[in-house]
Structure formats: C-alpha cells, structure tokens
C-alpha cells in the first residue's frame, strides 16, 4: 500500500531530514514511527500526504508515485489519508460537530450524509454527549478525539498521526492509542509517530525507528530500549 | 466534481463574511477602486467631449476666398460660378465689399465712424464664403481655389481643428497612463486585502487542504471577495460619475452655453459599460495574484 524507495529529503536550508529510507507498509497495518525529535518522523509523514516531496527516491501509495501527481490530483490523494496532529488544529469558533462536518462540507457531501456520518464518528470516538461543545470547553483528550473524528469522517484508507499524544497526560494518551487501535481494527492502515516508548511498549506492533534521518530498526519488537 | 448550488451559496457567504471581518481594509479597497474608476470615467467623458467639440468645429469650417481689391465686377461673378463647379463644394456665398465694411464697423462699435475715418473709401475686397459638403474635403477644395484667377488669399479654420484633435490625442494618452498607474495601485491594494483574509483564515485553509478540498474550492471564496470589492467600487464610481456629469452639464450650460458639450446622456451609458465590468475585473486580478503568492496550494 505504501512504499518508500531510497527516499532522501533535503530541505532548502540544507537540513538533511531523511536519508535513503526504504520501507513498505501493508494495507491494514498499525505502525509506530519512533525516534527522538529531529529524527525525521514529521518529514516522513509530510511526504505521505504530499505536503513535501522527496529530494531523491520515490514515494508510492497504492502503486502510484505521488511525486508525479498532477496538482489537481493531490486533493484526491489527501482524501484517502486522514491526518491528526499534536496540536489538534481545531477551529476555535466552531463546535465539535461543526469541526468534523467542515471536513465533509468542503468535499461537497449532502447535508443528510453529513449529519449521519458526523454523528456516527463522534459516537465512535466517544464524544456522543459533547458534540455541541466548542474546543475551549473540551479537555485536551476530547479535542484530540474531535480531530481524530475529523480525520476519519471521510473514510480514508490511511490514517497518519503525528505525535497525537504529545500534548496529553499518560492516561489520556493510552485512551487515544486505544482509539487508534480500534480504528485500525476496522480496516484502516494507521501510522503513528511518537517518541513515547511507554505507549509503543504496550502494543505488539511493528515499530519503525528513525534517528538523524536514518532508518535504524524496523520490526515487530522494539529492538533497543530507550528512556523517555 | 460538479459544483453544487449549496457550494456556491457557501462561497458567497464566506466572501461576504470576510469582507465584514476586515471591514476597514475592505472599505479602503472599495474606495480605491471607486477613485480609480471615477478618474477613468472622467477621462472617458473628457475625451468624448473634446472629440465632440472638435467635430462640431470641423462641421462649421468655412473657406473664405478673398479677391484682389481691383477685380472687376463681372470677373467676380464668373469666379462665383467656377467656385460652385469645384467638386465637394456645398454652397458659395458672395460677401460684397460694402457688406464687409458694414460688418467691420459693427465690430468696431457705433461710436467709431469707420467710413469717415477711412476717408469715404472702402479698402476691403469682395470675398466668397465657401462651405464644403464634407469636412475632410476642405484641404483639396482649398488647393483648387488657390489655382483660380483673381484669388488673393484663402482662409480656413483647418489649424484650429488640427489643434483640437491633437489636444484630444494628448488627453487620451495622458488618461491611459494615469488610469494604468491607478489600476495597478488598485490591484495591489486588493491583493493586500485578500492576503489579510488568507492570513486570517490560514487555519481553515490548511484543514481544507489536508482533507482534500480542491484548489478551486479553496480559491473561490477569496476570488469572490475580490470581485465583490471591485464591484462595490465600480457601483460607487458609476453613481458618482452619473450625478457629477448631470450637475456639470447644468453648470456649463448656464456659464458657457456656446460650448458644444455632449448633452446626450447615452454617453453615460457607455461610461458605465466600461466602468462597471472594470471593477470586478480589477478585484479578480488582485485576489488571484494574492492567492498565487500566499495560498500555496
């Protein structure tokens, strides 16, 4: 489903964020992307939804080289990839419901469909009773649930989460991880970047470790122990 | 993806909301558009009027054919026939020397006894007033007349007409330059306004991008905003031009009734036909430029 072939990313300011990364992620996998800050996790995620393009190498999604996509095809790619960020990125002047429905409105879905699906996903992330709250009335964990609901409401095949628990306490982080695992069980490929090893160790999932832009390990178990 | 009615409604709401959110900046843009277009309209009216005056003057061009003072009377009559034979000549009128003297003494005023001052002699020549059928034929007719015998001098108003046309040309060139500079400033100001809007809504735009909204879906509200600003400006400019011209006509008619001015108000319709579409066009251009630069999509 996702293939990176010898991907190197050098930013215009000369920073070498990724070096010669080759990896494959199959459909339906749950993958942790770990490494200290500056390891290249965010860059790798940005390559997946074409926020950035690789300097060398290829990124293939569903067999398509996404660097070669025409500008008009990029939105189509992005509809297939849900994104969740560390800082939630919710619109402060809109309720939980409106934040999620916004993602469907801009894709011109019908009102009826929007109503149904937004209720369904907010229910799924456990915010049934909070749908008319504004972000400032919600806790950090609840805000991230809204963001996750927004990311999955258009039924993407892939969900990428860049440090989704970075702003949350350990207990809430575990709940968010559980939610992401549930989403993965329903068939969505999930890639979660994190530097919290305690979360990674809880689940027996594939772990891709990056350090200074290089792939240092890729396997079912965490091959080396880190602190923090 | 077919655009839905609901979507168009969404674009309009977003654009109008944005204009209200940046109210003062929007107002400044509308005012700049209005000022530019008022000046554009004023130049159009000015050019149209100088053209009109030039044409009116040209229509009136008379050729005065002065004969030698000592031309015998029968030769004068014969010349009159020859003048009428020239192609393009509409009418020929003889002004005998006595009539010429009467006109001259009228100009000097009753208190001057011109005739006695000249010692009872009339030094004036006879002359013919020749009118052309078409103003353009005047110079060829003049050439023909100059070949005829007993003709001392031919006067005609060609120089005045040429001067008027050259004034019109300069007004037009000046107008184009001024309007072009102003239009560029206006486009720039709208670009700045739209940039503020894009900045105010950058979070929304980023979310739209990340969930896969098409570029045109993201662009339209901003483009519409620019078009609206331009349209409001054009509307103000047209209204101001309309009423100012009517007031101006009133005043000029009272002060200088001899001046041939375009009194036909259909000229205002023509001005509106230029001004009204220019506003939205300027607005569209401004926001498009801004989006290319600040909405990296």
Coordinates of C-alpha atoms in Angstrom, one line a residue:
Chain A
X1 CA 0.0 0.0 0.0
X2 CA 2.7 2.5 1.0
X3 CA 6.3 2.1 -0.4
X4 CA 9.3 4.3 0.2
X5 CA 12.2 3.7 -2.2
X6 CA 15.6 5.2 -1.3
X7 CA 13.9 8.4 -0.1
X8 CA 16.1 11.3 0.8
X9 CA 14.8 14.7 1.8
X10 CA 17.0 17.7 1.9
X11 CA 15.3 21.0 2.9
X12 CA 16.2 24.2 1.0
X13 CA 18.1 25.4 4.1
X14 CA 20.4 22.3 3.8
X15 CA 18.9 20.2 6.6
X16 CA 19.0 16.5 5.6
X17 CA 15.8 15.3 7.2
X18 CA 15.7 11.8 5.7
X19 CA 18.5 9.7 4.3
X20 CA 18.0 6.8 1.9
X21 CA 14.8 5.4 3.6
X22 CA 13.3 2.2 2.0
X23 CA 10.3 0.6 3.6
X24 CA 6.9 -0.9 2.9
X25 CA 3.7 -0.7 4.9
X26 CA 1.0 -3.1 4.0
X27 CA -2.7 -2.4 4.0
X28 CA -4.3 -2.7 7.4
X29 CA -1.1 -2.5 9.4
X30 CA -0.6 -0.5 12.5
X31 CA 2.9 1.0 12.5
X32 CA 4.7 3.1 15.1
X33 CA 7.2 5.6 13.8
X34 CA 9.6 6.3 16.7
X35 CA 12.7 8.4 17.2
X36 CA 13.9 11.4 19.1
X37 CA 12.8 14.9 17.9
X38 CA 14.5 15.8 14.7
X39 CA 14.8 12.2 13.6
X40 CA 12.7 12.8 10.5
X41 CA 9.3 11.4 11.7
X42 CA 7.3 14.5 10.7
X43 CA 9.1 14.8 7.4
X44 CA 8.2 11.2 6.6
X45 CA 4.6 11.9 7.4
X46 CA 4.5 15.0 5.3
X47 CA 5.8 13.0 2.4
X48 CA 2.9 10.7 2.6
X49 CA 0.2 13.3 2.1
X50 CA 2.4 15.3 -0.3
X51 CA 2.9 18.3 1.9
X52 CA 6.6 17.8 0.9
X53 CA 8.1 16.0 -2.0
X54 CA 11.3 13.8 -1.7
X55 CA 14.5 15.2 -3.0
X56 CA 15.6 11.8 -4.2
X57 CA 13.8 8.5 -4.3
X58 CA 10.1 7.6 -4.7
X59 CA 7.0 7.5 -2.5
X60 CA 4.4 5.1 -3.8
X61 CA 0.9 4.9 -2.5
X62 CA -1.4 2.3 -3.9
X63 CA 1.2 1.8 -6.7
X64 CA 1.2 5.5 -7.7
X65 CA 4.3 7.7 -7.5
X66 CA 2.9 10.6 -5.6
X67 CA 5.7 13.0 -6.6
X68 CA 4.4 12.7 -10.2
X69 CA 0.8 13.6 -9.3
X70 CA -0.6 16.5 -11.1
X71 CA -1.6 19.4 -8.9
X72 CA -5.3 18.6 -9.4
X73 CA -4.8 15.0 -8.2
X74 CA -3.2 15.9 -4.9
X75 CA -6.6 16.6 -3.3
X76 CA -7.8 13.1 -4.3
X77 CA -4.7 11.6 -2.6
X78 CA -5.4 13.6 0.5
X79 CA -9.0 12.4 0.7
X80 CA -7.5 8.9 1.1
X81 CA -5.3 9.9 4.0
X82 CA -6.6 11.2 7.3
X83 CA -4.2 13.3 9.3
X84 CA -4.0 14.0 13.1
X85 CA -1.6 16.5 14.6
X86 CA -0.1 17.1 18.0
X87 CA -1.8 20.5 18.3
X88 CA -5.3 19.2 17.2
X89 CA -5.8 22.0 14.8
X90 CA -9.5 22.6 15.5
X91 CA -11.3 25.7 14.6
X92 CA -12.0 27.6 17.8
X93 CA -15.2 29.3 16.6
X94 CA -16.9 26.0 15.8
X95 CA -18.4 23.2 17.8
X96 CA -17.1 19.7 17.8
X97 CA -19.9 18.8 15.4
X98 CA -19.1 21.7 13.1
X99 CA -15.3 21.0 13.1
X100 CA -16.0 17.5 11.9
X101 CA -18.7 18.4 9.4
X102 CA -16.4 21.0 7.9
X103 CA -14.2 18.3 6.6
X104 CA -17.2 16.8 4.7
X105 CA -18.7 20.2 3.6
X106 CA -15.5 21.1 1.8
X107 CA -15.9 17.8 -0.2
X108 CA -19.5 18.8 -1.0
X109 CA -21.3 15.9 0.6
X110 CA -25.0 16.2 1.1
X111 CA -26.4 17.6 4.3
X112 CA -28.1 14.3 5.2
X113 CA -25.0 12.3 4.7
X114 CA -23.0 14.8 6.7
X115 CA -25.5 14.6 9.6
X116 CA -25.4 10.8 9.7
X117 CA -21.7 10.4 9.4
X118 CA -20.6 13.1 11.8
X119 CA -22.9 11.7 14.5
X120 CA -21.6 8.3 13.8
X121 CA -17.9 9.2 14.1
X122 CA -18.3 11.4 17.1
X123 CA -20.1 8.5 18.7
X124 CA -17.2 6.2 17.7
X125 CA -14.6 8.4 19.4
X126 CA -16.8 8.6 22.5
X127 CA -18.0 12.2 22.3
X128 CA -21.7 11.5 21.9
X129 CA -22.5 13.9 24.7
X130 CA -20.1 16.7 23.8
X131 CA -21.0 17.3 20.1
X132 CA -22.1 20.9 20.7
X133 CA -19.2 21.9 22.8
X134 CA -16.6 24.4 21.5
X135 CA -12.9 23.4 21.6
X136 CA -12.2 25.6 24.7
X137 CA -15.0 23.7 26.6
X138 CA -13.3 20.3 25.9
X139 CA -10.3 18.7 27.5
X140 CA -7.1 18.0 25.5
X141 CA -8.0 14.4 25.1
X142 CA -11.5 15.3 24.0
X143 CA -10.1 17.8 21.5
X144 CA -7.8 15.2 20.0
X145 CA -10.8 12.9 19.7
X146 CA -12.6 15.5 17.7
X147 CA -9.5 15.8 15.5
X148 CA -9.5 12.1 15.0
X149 CA -13.2 12.1 14.2
X150 CA -12.5 14.7 11.6
X151 CA -9.6 12.7 10.1
X152 CA -11.7 9.6 9.7
X153 CA -15.1 11.1 8.7
X154 CA -14.3 10.9 5.0
X155 CA -13.3 7.2 5.4
X156 CA -9.7 7.4 4.4
X157 CA -7.7 4.2 3.8
X158 CA -4.8 5.5 5.7
X159 CA -4.6 7.5 9.0
X160 CA -1.4 9.2 9.9
X161 CA -1.0 10.7 13.4
X162 CA 2.0 13.0 14.1
X163 CA 2.7 12.9 17.8
X164 CA -1.1 12.7 18.6
X165 CA -0.4 12.3 22.3
X166 CA 2.4 14.8 22.6
X167 CA 0.2 17.3 24.5
X168 CA -1.7 14.8 26.6
X169 CA -1.2 13.2 30.0
X170 CA -0.2 9.5 30.1
X171 CA -3.7 8.2 31.0
X172 CA -5.3 10.2 28.2
X173 CA -2.6 9.1 25.8
X174 CA -3.4 5.5 26.4
X175 CA -7.0 6.1 25.6
X176 CA -6.1 7.9 22.4
X177 CA -3.9 5.0 21.4
X178 CA -6.7 2.6 22.2
X179 CA -8.9 4.6 19.9
X180 CA -6.4 4.5 17.1
X181 CA -6.0 0.7 17.5
X182 CA -9.8 0.4 17.3
X183 CA -9.8 2.4 14.1
X184 CA -7.0 0.1 12.7
X185 CA -9.1 -3.0 13.6
X186 CA -11.9 -1.7 11.4
X187 CA -9.5 -1.9 8.4
X188 CA -7.7 1.5 8.3
X189 CA -3.9 1.5 7.9
X190 CA -2.6 3.6 10.9
X191 CA 0.8 5.2 11.1
X192 CA 1.5 6.8 14.4
X193 CA 4.6 8.9 15.0
X194 CA 5.6 9.2 18.7
X195 CA 8.6 9.5 21.0
X196 CA 6.8 7.9 23.9
X197 CA 8.2 4.5 24.4
X198 CA 5.8 3.6 27.1
X199 CA 3.0 3.7 24.5
X200 CA 5.0 1.7 22.0
X201 CA 5.8 -1.0 24.5
X202 CA 2.1 -1.5 25.4
X203 CA 1.2 -2.9 22.0
X204 CA 2.9 -5.6 20.0
X205 CA 3.0 -3.7 16.8
X206 CA 5.5 -3.0 14.1
X207 CA 8.0 -0.3 15.1
X208 CA 10.0 1.8 12.6
X209 CA 12.8 3.7 14.4
X210 CA 14.4 6.7 12.8
X211 CA 17.4 8.5 14.1
X212 CA 19.0 11.6 12.4
X213 CA 17.1 10.9 9.3
X214 CA 18.2 7.2 9.0
X215 CA 16.2 4.0 9.4
X216 CA 17.8 2.3 12.5
X217 CA 15.4 -0.5 13.1
X218 CA 12.2 -2.0 11.7
X219 CA 10.4 -4.9 13.3
X220 CA 7.7 -6.4 15.5
X221 CA 9.5 -5.8 18.7
X222 CA 11.4 -2.8 20.0
X223 CA 15.0 -3.9 19.4
X224 CA 16.6 -1.4 21.8
X225 CA 15.5 0.2 24.9
X226 CA 15.3 3.9 25.3
X227 CA 14.4 6.1 28.1
X228 CA 11.6 8.7 27.9
Chain B
X1 CA -16.7 17.3 -9.5
X2 CA -19.9 19.2 -10.4
X3 CA -20.4 22.3 -8.4
X4 CA -23.5 22.3 -6.2
X5 CA -25.9 25.2 -5.6
X6 CA -25.2 24.7 -1.9
X7 CA -21.5 25.2 -2.6
X8 CA -22.0 28.4 -4.5
X9 CA -24.0 29.7 -1.5
X10 CA -21.1 28.7 0.8
X11 CA -18.7 30.6 -1.4
X12 CA -20.8 33.8 -1.3
X13 CA -21.4 33.6 2.5
X14 CA -17.7 33.1 3.1
X15 CA -16.7 36.0 0.9
X16 CA -19.2 38.4 2.5
X17 CA -18.3 37.3 6.0
X18 CA -14.7 38.0 5.1
X19 CA -15.5 41.5 3.8
X20 CA -17.2 42.3 7.1
X21 CA -14.5 40.8 9.2
X22 CA -11.8 43.1 7.6
X23 CA -14.3 45.9 7.4
X24 CA -11.9 48.9 7.3
X25 CA -9.5 47.2 4.9
X26 CA -12.4 46.3 2.6
X27 CA -13.7 49.8 2.8
X28 CA -10.2 51.2 1.8
X29 CA -10.1 48.8 -1.2
X30 CA -13.6 49.7 -2.3
X31 CA -12.7 53.4 -2.0
X32 CA -9.5 52.9 -4.1
X33 CA -11.4 51.1 -6.8
X34 CA -14.0 53.8 -6.8
X35 CA -11.5 56.6 -7.1
X36 CA -9.6 54.9 -9.9
X37 CA -12.7 54.2 -11.8
X38 CA -14.0 57.7 -11.3
X39 CA -10.8 59.0 -12.8
X40 CA -11.1 56.5 -15.6
X41 CA -14.7 57.6 -16.3
X42 CA -13.8 61.3 -16.1
X43 CA -11.1 60.8 -18.7
X44 CA -13.5 59.0 -21.0
X45 CA -16.0 61.9 -20.6
X46 CA -13.3 64.4 -21.2
X47 CA -12.0 62.7 -24.4
X48 CA -15.5 62.2 -25.7
X49 CA -16.3 65.8 -25.2
X50 CA -13.1 67.2 -26.8
X51 CA -13.8 64.9 -29.7
X52 CA -17.3 66.2 -29.9
X53 CA -16.2 69.8 -29.8
X54 CA -13.5 69.2 -32.5
X55 CA -16.2 67.6 -34.7
X56 CA -18.6 70.4 -34.1
X57 CA -15.9 72.9 -35.0
X58 CA -14.9 70.9 -38.0
X59 CA -18.5 70.8 -39.3
X60 CA -18.6 74.6 -39.2
X61 CA -15.4 75.1 -41.2
X62 CA -15.9 77.8 -43.8
X63 CA -13.4 78.7 -46.5
X64 CA -13.1 82.5 -47.0
X65 CA -11.9 83.3 -50.5
X66 CA -10.6 86.9 -50.7
X67 CA -10.3 88.5 -54.2
X68 CA -8.0 91.3 -55.3
X69 CA -9.5 94.7 -54.5
X70 CA -9.3 95.7 -58.1
X71 CA -11.2 92.7 -59.5
X72 CA -13.9 93.9 -61.9
X73 CA -17.5 93.0 -61.1
X74 CA -18.1 90.6 -64.0
X75 CA -15.0 88.6 -63.1
X76 CA -16.2 88.4 -59.5
X77 CA -19.5 86.8 -60.8
X78 CA -17.6 84.4 -63.1
X79 CA -15.4 83.3 -60.2
X80 CA -18.5 82.5 -58.2
X81 CA -19.7 80.1 -60.9
X82 CA -16.2 78.5 -61.0
X83 CA -16.3 78.0 -57.2
X84 CA -19.6 76.2 -57.4
X85 CA -18.2 73.9 -60.1
X86 CA -15.5 72.6 -57.7
X87 CA -16.5 69.1 -56.6
X88 CA -17.3 68.8 -52.9
X89 CA -18.5 72.4 -52.6
X90 CA -21.8 72.7 -50.9
X91 CA -22.6 76.4 -51.0
X92 CA -21.0 79.6 -52.3
X93 CA -22.0 83.0 -50.9
X94 CA -20.7 86.3 -52.1
X95 CA -20.0 88.9 -49.4
X96 CA -19.6 92.2 -51.4
X97 CA -17.1 94.8 -50.1
X98 CA -20.0 97.0 -48.8
X99 CA -21.3 94.2 -46.7
X100 CA -17.8 93.6 -45.4
X101 CA -17.4 97.2 -44.4
X102 CA -20.7 97.1 -42.6
X103 CA -19.7 94.0 -40.6
X104 CA -16.4 95.6 -39.7
X105 CA -17.9 98.9 -38.5
X106 CA -20.3 96.8 -36.4
X107 CA -17.3 95.1 -34.7
X108 CA -15.6 98.5 -34.0
X109 CA -18.8 99.9 -32.4
X110 CA -21.2 102.6 -33.2
X111 CA -19.2 105.4 -31.7
X112 CA -16.4 105.0 -34.3
X113 CA -17.3 106.3 -37.7
X114 CA -15.2 103.9 -39.6
X115 CA -16.3 105.0 -43.0
X116 CA -15.4 108.7 -42.5
X117 CA -12.2 107.7 -40.7
X118 CA -11.2 105.8 -43.9
X119 CA -11.9 109.0 -45.9
X120 CA -15.0 107.6 -47.6
X121 CA -13.0 104.9 -49.4
X122 CA -13.7 101.2 -49.0
X123 CA -10.4 99.4 -48.9
X124 CA -11.9 96.0 -48.4
X125 CA -12.0 93.3 -51.1
X126 CA -15.0 91.2 -52.1
X127 CA -14.9 87.7 -50.7
X128 CA -16.7 84.4 -51.1
X129 CA -17.7 82.1 -48.2
X130 CA -17.4 78.5 -49.5
X131 CA -18.8 75.6 -47.5
X132 CA -17.7 72.0 -48.1
X133 CA -20.0 69.0 -48.2
X134 CA -17.6 67.0 -46.0
X135 CA -15.0 68.5 -43.6
X136 CA -12.4 66.1 -44.9
X137 CA -12.6 67.7 -48.4
X138 CA -11.7 71.2 -47.2
X139 CA -8.0 70.9 -48.0
X140 CA -8.5 69.6 -51.5
X141 CA -11.1 72.3 -52.2
X142 CA -8.7 75.0 -50.9
X143 CA -6.0 73.7 -53.3
X144 CA -8.4 74.0 -56.2
X145 CA -9.5 77.5 -55.2
X146 CA -5.9 78.7 -55.0
X147 CA -5.4 77.9 -58.7
X148 CA -8.2 80.2 -59.7
X149 CA -7.5 83.7 -61.1
X150 CA -8.2 86.9 -59.0
X151 CA -7.9 85.0 -55.8
X152 CA -5.6 86.8 -53.4
X153 CA -5.9 84.7 -50.2
X154 CA -7.8 81.7 -48.9
X155 CA -8.5 81.4 -45.2
X156 CA -9.9 78.4 -43.4
X157 CA -10.1 77.1 -39.9
X158 CA -8.1 73.9 -40.5
X159 CA -5.5 74.8 -38.0
X160 CA -8.0 75.1 -35.1
X161 CA -9.4 71.7 -35.9
X162 CA -6.0 70.1 -36.1
X163 CA -5.1 71.6 -32.7
X164 CA -8.3 70.3 -31.1
X165 CA -7.6 66.8 -32.4
X166 CA -4.1 66.9 -31.1
X167 CA -5.4 68.0 -27.7
X168 CA -7.8 65.1 -27.7
X169 CA -4.9 62.8 -28.5
X170 CA -2.8 64.0 -25.6
X171 CA -5.8 63.8 -23.2
X172 CA -6.3 60.2 -24.3
X173 CA -2.6 59.3 -23.9
X174 CA -2.4 61.0 -20.5
X175 CA -5.6 59.3 -19.5
X176 CA -4.3 55.9 -20.4
X177 CA -1.1 56.4 -18.4
X178 CA -2.9 57.8 -15.3
X179 CA -5.6 55.1 -15.4
X180 CA -3.0 52.3 -15.9
X181 CA -1.0 53.5 -12.9
X182 CA -4.1 53.8 -10.7
X183 CA -5.3 50.4 -11.8
X184 CA -2.0 48.9 -10.8
X185 CA -2.3 50.5 -7.4
X186 CA -5.8 49.3 -7.0
X187 CA -4.9 45.7 -8.0
X188 CA -2.1 45.9 -5.4
X189 CA -4.3 47.1 -2.6
X190 CA -6.9 44.4 -3.3
X191 CA -4.1 41.9 -3.2
X192 CA -3.1 43.1 0.2
X193 CA -6.7 42.9 1.5
X194 CA -7.1 39.4 0.2
X195 CA -3.7 38.5 1.7
X196 CA -5.1 39.6 5.1
X197 CA -8.1 37.4 4.6
X198 CA -6.0 34.4 3.7
X199 CA -3.9 35.1 6.8
X200 CA -7.0 35.3 9.0
X201 CA -8.3 32.0 7.6
X202 CA -5.0 30.2 7.2
X203 CA -6.0 27.5 9.7
X204 CA -9.2 26.8 7.9
X205 CA -7.3 26.7 4.6
X206 CA -4.8 24.3 6.0
X207 CA -7.6 22.0 7.2
X208 CA -9.3 22.2 3.8
X209 CA -6.1 21.3 2.1
X210 CA -5.4 18.4 4.5
X211 CA -8.8 16.8 4.0
X212 CA -8.5 17.1 0.2
X213 CA -10.7 20.1 -0.8
X214 CA -9.9 21.0 -4.4
X215 CA -7.8 24.1 -5.1
X216 CA -10.7 25.8 -6.8
X217 CA -12.9 25.1 -3.8
X218 CA -10.4 26.8 -1.6
X219 CA -9.8 29.7 -4.0
X220 CA -13.4 30.7 -4.9
X221 CA -14.4 32.5 -1.7
X222 CA -11.3 34.6 -1.9
X223 CA -11.7 35.4 -5.5
X224 CA -15.4 36.3 -4.9
X225 CA -14.3 38.6 -2.1
X226 CA -12.0 40.5 -4.5
X227 CA -14.7 40.6 -7.2
X228 CA -17.2 41.9 -4.7
X229 CA -14.8 44.7 -3.5
X230 CA -14.2 45.7 -7.1
X231 CA -17.9 45.5 -7.9
X232 CA -18.9 47.8 -5.0
X233 CA -16.2 50.2 -6.0
X234 CA -17.5 50.3 -9.6
X235 CA -21.0 50.8 -8.4
X236 CA -19.9 53.8 -6.3
X237 CA -17.9 55.2 -9.2
X238 CA -20.7 54.9 -11.7
X239 CA -23.2 56.6 -9.3
X240 CA -20.7 59.5 -8.6
X241 CA -19.9 59.9 -12.3
X242 CA -23.6 59.9 -13.3
X243 CA -24.6 62.6 -10.9
X244 CA -21.5 64.7 -11.3
X245 CA -21.9 64.8 -15.1
X246 CA -25.5 65.9 -14.8
X247 CA -24.6 68.7 -12.4
X248 CA -21.6 69.6 -14.6
X249 CA -23.8 69.8 -17.6
X250 CA -26.2 72.1 -15.8
X251 CA -23.4 74.5 -14.7
X252 CA -21.6 74.5 -18.0
X253 CA -24.8 75.2 -19.9
X254 CA -25.5 78.1 -17.6
X255 CA -22.0 79.5 -17.8
X256 CA -20.9 78.8 -21.3
X257 CA -23.9 78.0 -23.5
X258 CA -21.9 78.4 -26.7
X259 CA -19.7 75.4 -25.9
X260 CA -20.8 72.3 -27.8
X261 CA -20.9 69.7 -25.0
X262 CA -22.3 66.1 -25.2
X263 CA -25.7 66.6 -23.8
X264 CA -26.8 63.2 -24.9
X265 CA -26.8 61.1 -21.7
X266 CA -26.2 57.9 -23.6
X267 CA -22.5 58.7 -23.2
X268 CA -23.0 57.9 -19.5
X269 CA -24.3 54.5 -20.5
X270 CA -21.1 53.9 -22.5
X271 CA -19.0 55.0 -19.5
X272 CA -21.0 52.6 -17.2
X273 CA -20.3 49.8 -19.8
X274 CA -16.6 50.4 -19.3
X275 CA -16.5 51.2 -15.5
X276 CA -18.9 48.5 -14.2
X277 CA -17.0 45.5 -15.6
X278 CA -13.6 47.0 -14.8
X279 CA -14.2 47.0 -11.0
X280 CA -14.9 43.2 -10.7
X281 CA -12.0 42.6 -13.1
X282 CA -9.6 44.6 -11.0
X283 CA -10.8 42.8 -7.9
X284 CA -10.5 39.3 -9.5
X285 CA -6.9 40.2 -10.7
X286 CA -5.9 41.4 -7.3
X287 CA -7.1 38.4 -5.4
X288 CA -5.8 36.0 -8.0
X289 CA -2.3 37.5 -7.7
X290 CA -2.5 37.3 -3.9
X291 CA -3.6 33.7 -3.9
X292 CA -0.8 32.7 -6.3
X293 CA 1.6 34.1 -3.8
X294 CA 0.1 33.4 -0.4
X295 CA -2.1 30.4 -0.8
X296 CA 0.4 27.7 -1.5
X297 CA -2.0 25.1 -2.9

